[in-house]
Tab-separated table of C-alpha atoms in Angstrom:
chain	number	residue	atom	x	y	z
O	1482	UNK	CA	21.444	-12.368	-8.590
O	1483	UNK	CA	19.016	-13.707	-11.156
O	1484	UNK	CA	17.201	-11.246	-12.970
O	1485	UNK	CA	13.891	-12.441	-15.132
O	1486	UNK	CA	12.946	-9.600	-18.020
O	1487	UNK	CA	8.960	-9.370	-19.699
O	1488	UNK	CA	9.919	-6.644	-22.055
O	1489	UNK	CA	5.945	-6.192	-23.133
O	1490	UNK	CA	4.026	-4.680	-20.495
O	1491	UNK	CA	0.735	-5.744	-23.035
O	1492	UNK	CA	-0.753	-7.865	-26.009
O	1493	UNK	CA	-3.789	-8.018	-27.274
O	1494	UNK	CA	-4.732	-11.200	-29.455
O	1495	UNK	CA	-7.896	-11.666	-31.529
O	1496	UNK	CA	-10.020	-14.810	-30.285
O	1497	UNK	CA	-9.033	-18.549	-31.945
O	1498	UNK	CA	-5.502	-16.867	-33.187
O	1499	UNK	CA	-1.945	-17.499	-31.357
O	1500	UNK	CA	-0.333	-15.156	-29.629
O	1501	UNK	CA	3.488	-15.236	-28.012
O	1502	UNK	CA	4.475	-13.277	-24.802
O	1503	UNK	CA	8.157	-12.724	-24.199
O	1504	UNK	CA	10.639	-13.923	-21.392
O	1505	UNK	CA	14.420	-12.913	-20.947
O	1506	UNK	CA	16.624	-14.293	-17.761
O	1507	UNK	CA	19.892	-13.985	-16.867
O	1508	UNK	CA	21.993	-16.273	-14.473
O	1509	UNK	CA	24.902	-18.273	-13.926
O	1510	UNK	CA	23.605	-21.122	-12.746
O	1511	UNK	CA	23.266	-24.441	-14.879
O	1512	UNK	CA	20.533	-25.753	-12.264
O	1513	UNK	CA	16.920	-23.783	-12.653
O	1514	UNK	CA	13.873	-24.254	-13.359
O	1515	UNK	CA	11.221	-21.547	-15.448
O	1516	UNK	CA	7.459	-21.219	-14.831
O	1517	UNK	CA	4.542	-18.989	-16.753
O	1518	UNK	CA	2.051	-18.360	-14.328
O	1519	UNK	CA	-1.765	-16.727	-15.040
O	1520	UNK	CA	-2.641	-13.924	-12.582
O	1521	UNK	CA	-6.844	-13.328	-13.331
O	1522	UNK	CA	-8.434	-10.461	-11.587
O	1523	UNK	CA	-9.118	-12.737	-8.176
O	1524	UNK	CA	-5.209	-12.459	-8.024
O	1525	UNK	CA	-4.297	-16.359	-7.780
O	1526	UNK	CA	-0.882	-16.966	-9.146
O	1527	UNK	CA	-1.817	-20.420	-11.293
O	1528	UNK	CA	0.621	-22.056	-12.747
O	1529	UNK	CA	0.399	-22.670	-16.544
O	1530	UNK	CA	3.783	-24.134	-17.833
O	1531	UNK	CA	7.193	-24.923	-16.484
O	1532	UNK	CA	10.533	-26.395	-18.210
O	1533	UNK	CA	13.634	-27.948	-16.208
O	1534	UNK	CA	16.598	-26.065	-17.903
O	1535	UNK	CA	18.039	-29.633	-17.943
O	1536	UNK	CA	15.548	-30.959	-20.389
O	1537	UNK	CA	15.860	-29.621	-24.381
O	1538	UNK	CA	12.487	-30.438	-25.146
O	1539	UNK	CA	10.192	-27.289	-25.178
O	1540	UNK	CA	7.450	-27.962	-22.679
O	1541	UNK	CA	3.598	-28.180	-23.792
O	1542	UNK	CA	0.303	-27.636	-21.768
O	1543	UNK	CA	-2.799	-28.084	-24.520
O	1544	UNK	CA	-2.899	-25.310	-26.103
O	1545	UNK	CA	-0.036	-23.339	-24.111
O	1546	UNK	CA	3.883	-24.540	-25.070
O	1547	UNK	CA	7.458	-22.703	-24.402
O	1548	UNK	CA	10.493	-21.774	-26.921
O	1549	UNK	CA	13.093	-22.574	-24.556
O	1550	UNK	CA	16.287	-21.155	-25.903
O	1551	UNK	CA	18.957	-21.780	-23.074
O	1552	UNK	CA	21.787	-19.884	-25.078
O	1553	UNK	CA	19.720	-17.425	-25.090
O	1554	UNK	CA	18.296	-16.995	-22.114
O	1555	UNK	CA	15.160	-16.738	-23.627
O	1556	UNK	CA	11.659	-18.384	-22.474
O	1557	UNK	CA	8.843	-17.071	-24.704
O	1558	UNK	CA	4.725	-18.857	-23.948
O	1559	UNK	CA	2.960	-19.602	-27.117
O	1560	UNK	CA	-0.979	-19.408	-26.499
O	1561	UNK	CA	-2.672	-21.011	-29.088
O	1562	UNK	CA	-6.554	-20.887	-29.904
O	1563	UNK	CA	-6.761	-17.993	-27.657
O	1564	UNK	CA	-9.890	-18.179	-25.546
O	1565	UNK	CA	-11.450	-15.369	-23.966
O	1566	UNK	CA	-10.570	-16.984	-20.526
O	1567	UNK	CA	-6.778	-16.665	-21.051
O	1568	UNK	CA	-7.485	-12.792	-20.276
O	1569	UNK	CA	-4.977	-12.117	-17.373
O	1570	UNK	CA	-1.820	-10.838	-16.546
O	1571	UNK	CA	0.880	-13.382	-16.907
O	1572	UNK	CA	4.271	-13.606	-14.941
O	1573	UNK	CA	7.520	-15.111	-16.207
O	1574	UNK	CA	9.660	-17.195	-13.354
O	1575	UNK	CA	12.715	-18.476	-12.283
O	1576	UNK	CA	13.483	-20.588	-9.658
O	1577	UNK	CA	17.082	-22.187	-8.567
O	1578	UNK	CA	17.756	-25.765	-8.599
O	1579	UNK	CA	18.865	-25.200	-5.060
O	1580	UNK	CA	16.039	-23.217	-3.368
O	1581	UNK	CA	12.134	-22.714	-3.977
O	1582	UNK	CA	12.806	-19.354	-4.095
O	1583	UNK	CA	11.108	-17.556	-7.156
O	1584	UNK	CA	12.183	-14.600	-8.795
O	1585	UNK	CA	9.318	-12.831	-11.214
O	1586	UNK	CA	9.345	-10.780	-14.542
O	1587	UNK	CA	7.332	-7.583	-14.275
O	1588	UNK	CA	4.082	-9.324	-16.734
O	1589	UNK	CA	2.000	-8.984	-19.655
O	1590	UNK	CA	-1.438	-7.899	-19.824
O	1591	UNK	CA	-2.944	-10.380	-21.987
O	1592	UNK	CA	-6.601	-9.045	-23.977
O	1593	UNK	CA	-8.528	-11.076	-25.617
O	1594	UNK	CA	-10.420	-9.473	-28.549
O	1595	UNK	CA	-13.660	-10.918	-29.633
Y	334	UNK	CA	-7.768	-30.211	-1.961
Y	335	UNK	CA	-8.325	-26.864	-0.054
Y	336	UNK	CA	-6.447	-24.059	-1.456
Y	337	UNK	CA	-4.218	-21.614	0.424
Y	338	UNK	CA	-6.677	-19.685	2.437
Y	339	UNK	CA	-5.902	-15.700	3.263
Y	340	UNK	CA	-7.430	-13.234	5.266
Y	341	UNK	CA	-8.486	-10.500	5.187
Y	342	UNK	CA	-8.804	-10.153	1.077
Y	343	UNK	CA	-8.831	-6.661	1.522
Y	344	UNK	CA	-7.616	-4.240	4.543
Y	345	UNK	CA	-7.600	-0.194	4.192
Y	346	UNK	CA	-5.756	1.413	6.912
Y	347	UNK	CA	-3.779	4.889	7.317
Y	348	UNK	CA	-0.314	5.168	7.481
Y	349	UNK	CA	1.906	4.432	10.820
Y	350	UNK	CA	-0.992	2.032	11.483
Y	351	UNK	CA	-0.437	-1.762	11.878
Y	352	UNK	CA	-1.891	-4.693	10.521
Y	353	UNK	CA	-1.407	-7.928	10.332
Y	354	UNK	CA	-2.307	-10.822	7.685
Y	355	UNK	CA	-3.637	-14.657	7.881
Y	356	UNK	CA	-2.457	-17.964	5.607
Y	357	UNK	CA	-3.030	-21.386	6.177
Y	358	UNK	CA	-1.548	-23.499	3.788
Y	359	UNK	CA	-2.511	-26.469	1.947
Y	360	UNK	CA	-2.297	-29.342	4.624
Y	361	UNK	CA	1.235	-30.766	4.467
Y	362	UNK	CA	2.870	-28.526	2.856
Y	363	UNK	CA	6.362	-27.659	4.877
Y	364	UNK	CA	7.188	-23.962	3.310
Y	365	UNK	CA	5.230	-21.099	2.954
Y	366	UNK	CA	6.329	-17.679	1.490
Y	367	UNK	CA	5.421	-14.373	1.988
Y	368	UNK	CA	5.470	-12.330	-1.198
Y	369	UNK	CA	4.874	-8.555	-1.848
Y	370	UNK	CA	3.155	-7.791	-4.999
Y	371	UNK	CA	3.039	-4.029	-5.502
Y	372	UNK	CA	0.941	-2.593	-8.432
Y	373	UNK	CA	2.432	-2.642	-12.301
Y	374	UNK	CA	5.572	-5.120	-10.577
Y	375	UNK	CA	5.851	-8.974	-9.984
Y	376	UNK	CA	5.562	-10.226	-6.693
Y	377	UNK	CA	8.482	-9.847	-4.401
Y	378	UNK	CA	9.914	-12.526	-2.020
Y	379	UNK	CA	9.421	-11.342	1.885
Y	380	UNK	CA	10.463	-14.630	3.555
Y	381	UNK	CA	10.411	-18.344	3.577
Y	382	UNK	CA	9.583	-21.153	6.192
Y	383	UNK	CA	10.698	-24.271	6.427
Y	384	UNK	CA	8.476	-25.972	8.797
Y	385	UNK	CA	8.353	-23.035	11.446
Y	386	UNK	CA	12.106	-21.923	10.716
Y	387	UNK	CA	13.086	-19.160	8.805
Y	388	UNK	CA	15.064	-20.134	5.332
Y	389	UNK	CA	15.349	-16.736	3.928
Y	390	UNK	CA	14.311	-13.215	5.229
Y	391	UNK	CA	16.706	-11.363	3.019
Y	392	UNK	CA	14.444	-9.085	1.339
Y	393	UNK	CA	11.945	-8.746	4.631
Y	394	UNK	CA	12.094	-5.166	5.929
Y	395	UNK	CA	12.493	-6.313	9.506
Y	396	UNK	CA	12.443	-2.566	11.320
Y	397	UNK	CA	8.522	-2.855	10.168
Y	398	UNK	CA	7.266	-6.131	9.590
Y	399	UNK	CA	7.756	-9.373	10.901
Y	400	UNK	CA	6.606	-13.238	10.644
Y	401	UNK	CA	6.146	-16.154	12.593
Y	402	UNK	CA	4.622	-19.299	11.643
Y	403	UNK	CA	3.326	-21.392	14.336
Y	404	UNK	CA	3.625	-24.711	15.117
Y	405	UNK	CA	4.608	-24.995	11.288
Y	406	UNK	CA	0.615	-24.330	9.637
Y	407	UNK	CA	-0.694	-21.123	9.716
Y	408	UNK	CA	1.593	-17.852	9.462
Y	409	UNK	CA	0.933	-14.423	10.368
Y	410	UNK	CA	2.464	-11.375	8.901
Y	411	UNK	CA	2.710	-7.789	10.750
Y	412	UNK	CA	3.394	-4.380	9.770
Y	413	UNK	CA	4.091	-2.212	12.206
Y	414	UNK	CA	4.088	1.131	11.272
Y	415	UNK	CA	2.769	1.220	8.217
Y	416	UNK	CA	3.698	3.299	5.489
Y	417	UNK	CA	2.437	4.384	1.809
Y	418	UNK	CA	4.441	2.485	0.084
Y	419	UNK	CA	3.347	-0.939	1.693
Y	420	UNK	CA	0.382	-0.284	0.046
Y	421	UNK	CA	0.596	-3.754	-1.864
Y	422	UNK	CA	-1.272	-7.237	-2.610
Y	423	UNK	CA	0.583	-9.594	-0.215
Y	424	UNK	CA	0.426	-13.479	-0.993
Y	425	UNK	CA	1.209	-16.135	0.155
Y	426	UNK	CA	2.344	-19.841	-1.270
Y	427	UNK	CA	2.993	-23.383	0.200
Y	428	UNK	CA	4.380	-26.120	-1.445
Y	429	UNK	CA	5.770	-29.719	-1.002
Y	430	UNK	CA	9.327	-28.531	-0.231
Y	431	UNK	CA	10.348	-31.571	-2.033
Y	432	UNK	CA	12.282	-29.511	-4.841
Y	433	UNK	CA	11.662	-28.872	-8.618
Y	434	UNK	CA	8.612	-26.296	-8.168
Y	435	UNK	CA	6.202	-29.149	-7.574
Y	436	UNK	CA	2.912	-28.368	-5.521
Y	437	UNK	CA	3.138	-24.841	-5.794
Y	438	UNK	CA	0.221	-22.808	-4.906
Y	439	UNK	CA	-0.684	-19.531	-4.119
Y	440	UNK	CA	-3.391	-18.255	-2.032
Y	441	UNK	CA	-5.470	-15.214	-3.503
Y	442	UNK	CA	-3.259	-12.527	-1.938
Y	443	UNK	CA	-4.324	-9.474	0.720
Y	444	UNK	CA	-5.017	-6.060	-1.043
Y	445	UNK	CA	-3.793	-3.789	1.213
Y	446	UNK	CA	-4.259	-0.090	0.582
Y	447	UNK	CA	-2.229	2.659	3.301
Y	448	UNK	CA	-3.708	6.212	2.961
């Protein structure tokens, strides 16, 4: 079974500056997919990034982009220019090539410091 | 584009209760999930639809709740009895069901507290 990791349960970030959030998966498949999503106080799951294991470029949203590291399992979200809306917990995914299914990390609280 | 509409957004009952929750997904969509969110944890897969069949109920505890989605739109979700440890935000998503994670949404969940 695929297991997705978020080994910081917080982060705090002053305004303008960058901040990363961590992601560790494990599986055997060659065939997935990995998703950030934002989870704000009204509890909507948005979507902020995802990257097709099949591609090697690193995925980029404005000011959001991923590390993609497939040896390593590893899927970290770079946040740059923090704004003060990017407050929210956020949720590290995986999802098979073969089925919709997704499987979430535990989160980060993300603060924003003014 | 409407969302994914829930109700209710909150529900407070006591345990070996039952309840039941509301989604309508975005129009055209052919699955919907059911996930389980409980506090501090990512949310939890219950079960999937394809259409108005069931693709995966693994994880659903079936000797308490159950699902049905009729007519392939809306979907209703029952718990019956409750207990404390449902006590969870339940959400639910539709999407395209076209593959690669495209036109996923998620609806803004159920709070539901079991005292």
């Amino acid at each position: 079974a695929q297991t997705v990791t978020q080994s910081q349960p917080e982060m705090s970030v002053q305004e303008a500056e960058t901040v990363t959030l961590s992601c560790t998966y494990d599986t055997s498949e060659s065939d997935y997919y990995l998703f950030w999503y934002k989870q704000p106080p009204s509890r909507q799951m948005i979507l902020v990034i995802r990257q097709e294991a099949y591609k090697q470029q690193n995925a980029t949203e404005n000011r959001f982009s991923v590390n993609f590291q497939k040896a390593a399992k590893s899927f970290s979200l770079k946040i740059s220019d923090s704004q003060l809306g990017d407050a929210a917990m956020y949720f590290c995914a995986y999802r098979s090539g073969g089925n919709e299914k997704l499987t979430f990390g535990t989160g980060t609280r993300l603060t924003i410091i003014p | 584009e409407a969302g994914v509409a829930q109700s209710p957004r909150y529900k407070i009952i006591e345990k070996r209760q039952s309840v039941a929750f509301w989604c309508n997904p975005i129009s055209g969509h052919a699955t919907l999930y059911w996930y389980q969110q409980i506090l501090g944890q990512g949310p939890k897969l219950l079960i999937q639809f394809q259409n108005n069949g069931v693709v995966d109920d693994s994880q659903l505890p079936k000797d308490r709740f159950s699902a049905e989605r009729l007519k392939g739109v809306d979907s209703t979700l029952k718990i019956q009895p409750a207990k404390l440890e449902d006590s969870a935000v339940y959400l639910c998503a539709s999407s395209l069901g076209l593959g690669r994670g495209y036109g996923y949404t998620f609806g803004s969940g159920t709070r539901l507290t079991v005292v």
